């Protein structure tokens, strides 16, 4: 069993940048994202780290034309929800024209940054 007490959201972003993204899972196979001390679905306290699949599929997306101030330079952009199997992630879709986004499109995880803050992003594999 892996110690997951150091699994902060920052370490999750570090792992994406290192090309080795992970998620947390409980003995009942409920996937979740760090930081978590208990499983959000069944409150199981034994969580372990598992490797996240390399690619996911867009399940829904939205065009953002009026962004929060720190995303102003990227506007307009697409925020997508992507299914990575055990977990679902929300992130900014990068490098894809908003007219070319499709449900079911394959994406991989990356890390974006704006005003010095990192966030989850998706790009084409
Ligand atoms: Zn659980």
PDB file of C-alpha atoms and ligand atoms in Angstrom:
ATOM      1  CA  UNK A   1       0.000   0.000   0.000  1.00  0.00           C
ATOM      2  CA  UNK A   2       1.420   3.351  -1.018  1.00  0.00           C
ATOM      3  CA  UNK A   3       1.504   6.188   1.473  1.00  0.00           C
ATOM      4  CA  UNK A   4      -0.796   8.841   0.021  1.00  0.00           C
ATOM      5  CA  UNK A   5      -0.444  11.440   2.783  1.00  0.00           C
ATOM      6  CA  UNK A   6       1.833  13.522   0.525  1.00  0.00           C
ATOM      7  CA  UNK A   7      -0.717  13.498  -2.282  1.00  0.00           C
ATOM      8  CA  UNK A   8      -1.544  17.151  -2.593  1.00  0.00           C
ATOM      9  CA  UNK A   9      -3.060  18.703  -5.672  1.00  0.00           C
ATOM     10  CA  UNK A  10       0.385  20.233  -6.379  1.00  0.00           C
ATOM     11  CA  UNK A  11       1.961  16.762  -6.348  1.00  0.00           C
ATOM     12  CA  UNK A  12      -0.760  15.642  -8.753  1.00  0.00           C
ATOM     13  CA  UNK A  13       0.242  18.459 -11.144  1.00  0.00           C
ATOM     14  CA  UNK A  14       3.942  17.577 -10.625  1.00  0.00           C
ATOM     15  CA  UNK A  15       3.167  13.981 -11.596  1.00  0.00           C
ATOM     16  CA  UNK A  16       1.389  15.100 -14.776  1.00  0.00           C
ATOM     17  CA  UNK A  17       4.399  17.249 -15.686  1.00  0.00           C
ATOM     18  CA  UNK A  18       6.693  14.305 -15.023  1.00  0.00           C
ATOM     19  CA  UNK A  19       4.592  12.190 -17.396  1.00  0.00           C
ATOM     20  CA  UNK A  20       3.420   9.874 -14.637  1.00  0.00           C
ATOM     21  CA  UNK A  21      -0.051  11.035 -13.560  1.00  0.00           C
ATOM     22  CA  UNK A  22      -1.823   9.117 -10.822  1.00  0.00           C
ATOM     23  CA  UNK A  23      -5.153   8.979  -9.052  1.00  0.00           C
ATOM     24  CA  UNK A  24      -6.229   7.675  -5.674  1.00  0.00           C
ATOM     25  CA  UNK A  25      -8.257   4.548  -5.293  1.00  0.00           C
ATOM     26  CA  UNK A  26      -9.883   2.743  -2.366  1.00  0.00           C
ATOM     27  CA  UNK A  27     -10.282  -1.053  -1.889  1.00  0.00           C
ATOM     28  CA  UNK A  28     -13.715  -0.732  -3.546  1.00  0.00           C
ATOM     29  CA  UNK A  29     -12.190   0.724  -6.736  1.00  0.00           C
ATOM     30  CA  UNK A  30     -13.575   4.213  -6.292  1.00  0.00           C
ATOM     31  CA  UNK A  31     -11.224   6.607  -8.044  1.00  0.00           C
ATOM     32  CA  UNK A  32     -10.640  10.118  -6.754  1.00  0.00           C
ATOM     33  CA  UNK A  33      -8.206  12.984  -7.094  1.00  0.00           C
ATOM     34  CA  UNK A  34      -5.783  14.208  -4.451  1.00  0.00           C
ATOM     35  CA  UNK A  35      -5.854  15.611  -1.872  1.00  0.00           C
ATOM     36  CA  UNK A  36      -8.071  13.043  -0.092  1.00  0.00           C
ATOM     37  CA  UNK A  37      -7.718  11.276   3.246  1.00  0.00           C
ATOM     38  CA  UNK A  38     -10.817   9.143   2.811  1.00  0.00           C
ATOM     39  CA  UNK A  39     -12.725   7.834  -0.190  1.00  0.00           C
ATOM     40  CA  UNK A  40     -15.428  10.415  -1.031  1.00  0.00           C
ATOM     41  CA  UNK A  41     -17.828   7.630  -2.052  1.00  0.00           C
ATOM     42  CA  UNK A  42     -17.539   5.056   0.721  1.00  0.00           C
ATOM     43  CA  UNK A  43     -15.365   6.861   3.361  1.00  0.00           C
ATOM     44  CA  UNK A  44     -12.807   4.031   3.226  1.00  0.00           C
ATOM     45  CA  UNK A  45      -9.590   5.320   4.807  1.00  0.00           C
ATOM     46  CA  UNK A  46      -7.141   3.100   2.960  1.00  0.00           C
ATOM     47  CA  UNK A  47      -6.277   4.884  -0.247  1.00  0.00           C
ATOM     48  CA  UNK A  48      -3.546   3.944  -2.680  1.00  0.00           C
ATOM     49  CA  UNK A  49      -2.003   5.546  -5.743  1.00  0.00           C
ATOM     50  CA  UNK A  50      -2.604   4.078  -9.174  1.00  0.00           C
ATOM     51  CA  UNK A  51      -1.312   5.183 -12.557  1.00  0.00           C
ATOM     52  CA  UNK A  52      -3.812   7.161 -14.552  1.00  0.00           C
ATOM     53  CA  UNK A  53      -4.510   5.994 -18.123  1.00  0.00           C
ATOM     54  CA  UNK A  54      -2.514   8.084 -20.615  1.00  0.00           C
ATOM     55  CA  UNK A  55      -5.512   9.283 -22.555  1.00  0.00           C
ATOM     56  CA  UNK A  56      -9.128  10.116 -21.870  1.00  0.00           C
ATOM     57  CA  UNK A  57     -12.234  10.953 -23.849  1.00  0.00           C
ATOM     58  CA  UNK A  58     -14.109  14.234 -23.862  1.00  0.00           C
ATOM     59  CA  UNK A  59     -17.583  13.665 -22.419  1.00  0.00           C
ATOM     60  CA  UNK A  60     -18.732  17.277 -22.516  1.00  0.00           C
ATOM     61  CA  UNK A  61     -17.272  20.729 -23.062  1.00  0.00           C
ATOM     62  CA  UNK A  62     -18.164  24.370 -23.017  1.00  0.00           C
ATOM     63  CA  UNK A  63     -16.798  27.434 -24.788  1.00  0.00           C
ATOM     64  CA  UNK A  64     -15.689  30.145 -22.427  1.00  0.00           C
ATOM     65  CA  UNK A  65     -15.846  33.571 -24.042  1.00  0.00           C
ATOM     66  CA  UNK A  66     -15.809  35.679 -20.882  1.00  0.00           C
ATOM     67  CA  UNK A  67     -13.106  34.152 -18.690  1.00  0.00           C
ATOM     68  CA  UNK A  68     -11.866  34.863 -15.199  1.00  0.00           C
ATOM     69  CA  UNK A  69      -9.252  37.656 -15.344  1.00  0.00           C
ATOM     70  CA  UNK A  70      -6.234  35.357 -15.141  1.00  0.00           C
ATOM     71  CA  UNK A  71      -7.402  33.427 -18.233  1.00  0.00           C
ATOM     72  CA  UNK A  72      -8.029  36.606 -20.239  1.00  0.00           C
ATOM     73  CA  UNK A  73      -5.073  35.994 -22.592  1.00  0.00           C
ATOM     74  CA  UNK A  74      -6.391  32.556 -23.526  1.00  0.00           C
ATOM     75  CA  UNK A  75      -9.935  33.662 -24.270  1.00  0.00           C
ATOM     76  CA  UNK A  76     -11.945  32.287 -25.920  1.00  0.00           C
ATOM     77  CA  UNK A  77     -11.089  28.789 -24.791  1.00  0.00           C
ATOM     78  CA  UNK A  78     -12.752  25.457 -24.184  1.00  0.00           C
ATOM     79  CA  UNK A  79     -13.238  23.849 -20.797  1.00  0.00           C
ATOM     80  CA  UNK A  80     -13.801  20.116 -21.137  1.00  0.00           C
ATOM     81  CA  UNK A  81     -14.703  17.226 -18.893  1.00  0.00           C
ATOM     82  CA  UNK A  82     -12.791  14.098 -19.879  1.00  0.00           C
ATOM     83  CA  UNK A  83     -13.362  10.506 -18.785  1.00  0.00           C
ATOM     84  CA  UNK A  84     -10.090   8.756 -17.864  1.00  0.00           C
ATOM     85  CA  UNK A  85     -11.775   5.522 -16.800  1.00  0.00           C
ATOM     86  CA  UNK A  86     -11.479   5.468 -13.004  1.00  0.00           C
ATOM     87  CA  UNK A  87     -11.782   9.240 -12.742  1.00  0.00           C
ATOM     88  CA  UNK A  88     -13.242  12.193 -14.590  1.00  0.00           C
ATOM     89  CA  UNK A  89     -11.237  15.400 -14.885  1.00  0.00           C
ATOM     90  CA  UNK A  90     -12.146  18.970 -15.740  1.00  0.00           C
ATOM     91  CA  UNK A  91      -9.574  21.070 -17.545  1.00  0.00           C
ATOM     92  CA  UNK A  92      -8.820  23.657 -20.157  1.00  0.00           C
ATOM     93  CA  UNK A  93      -8.501  22.226 -23.663  1.00  0.00           C
ATOM     94  CA  UNK A  94      -5.379  23.608 -25.315  1.00  0.00           C
ATOM     95  CA  UNK A  95      -4.259  23.630 -28.933  1.00  0.00           C
ATOM     96  CA  UNK A  96      -7.682  22.761 -30.302  1.00  0.00           C
ATOM     97  CA  UNK A  97      -9.858  25.291 -32.109  1.00  0.00           C
ATOM     98  CA  UNK A  98     -13.217  25.615 -30.349  1.00  0.00           C
ATOM     99  CA  UNK A  99     -14.965  24.689 -33.630  1.00  0.00           C
ATOM    100  CA  UNK A 100     -13.036  21.416 -33.812  1.00  0.00           C
ATOM    101  CA  UNK A 101     -13.913  20.017 -30.387  1.00  0.00           C
ATOM    102  CA  UNK A 102     -15.995  16.855 -30.394  1.00  0.00           C
ATOM    103  CA  UNK A 103     -17.541  14.624 -27.765  1.00  0.00           C
ATOM    104  CA  UNK A 104     -15.500  11.420 -27.689  1.00  0.00           C
ATOM    105  CA  UNK A 105     -12.288  13.137 -28.797  1.00  0.00           C
ATOM    106  CA  UNK A 106      -9.155  11.606 -27.282  1.00  0.00           C
ATOM    107  CA  UNK A 107      -7.064  13.902 -25.102  1.00  0.00           C
ATOM    108  CA  UNK A 108      -4.076  13.575 -22.827  1.00  0.00           C
ATOM    109  CA  UNK A 109      -3.323  15.401 -19.626  1.00  0.00           C
ATOM    110  CA  UNK A 110      -1.022  18.358 -19.418  1.00  0.00           C
ATOM    111  CA  UNK A 111      -0.503  21.273 -17.067  1.00  0.00           C
ATOM    112  CA  UNK A 112      -1.348  24.824 -18.051  1.00  0.00           C
ATOM    113  CA  UNK A 113      -0.394  27.965 -16.218  1.00  0.00           C
ATOM    114  CA  UNK A 114      -1.722  31.476 -15.963  1.00  0.00           C
ATOM    115  CA  UNK A 115      -0.438  34.233 -13.698  1.00  0.00           C
ATOM    116  CA  UNK A 116       1.986  31.740 -12.151  1.00  0.00           C
ATOM    117  CA  UNK A 117      -0.735  29.313 -11.088  1.00  0.00           C
ATOM    118  CA  UNK A 118      -0.879  25.841 -12.552  1.00  0.00           C
ATOM    119  CA  UNK A 119      -4.055  24.057 -13.588  1.00  0.00           C
ATOM    120  CA  UNK A 120      -5.175  20.832 -15.253  1.00  0.00           C
ATOM    121  CA  UNK A 121      -5.297  21.068 -19.028  1.00  0.00           C
ATOM    122  CA  UNK A 122      -5.873  18.720 -21.952  1.00  0.00           C
ATOM    123  CA  UNK A 123      -4.177  18.515 -25.318  1.00  0.00           C
ATOM    124  CA  UNK A 124      -4.291  16.258 -28.343  1.00  0.00           C
ATOM    125  CA  UNK A 125      -2.127  13.161 -27.863  1.00  0.00           C
TER     126      UNK A 125
HETATM  127 ZN1  LIG B   1     -14.507   3.984  -1.939  1.00  0.00          ZN
END
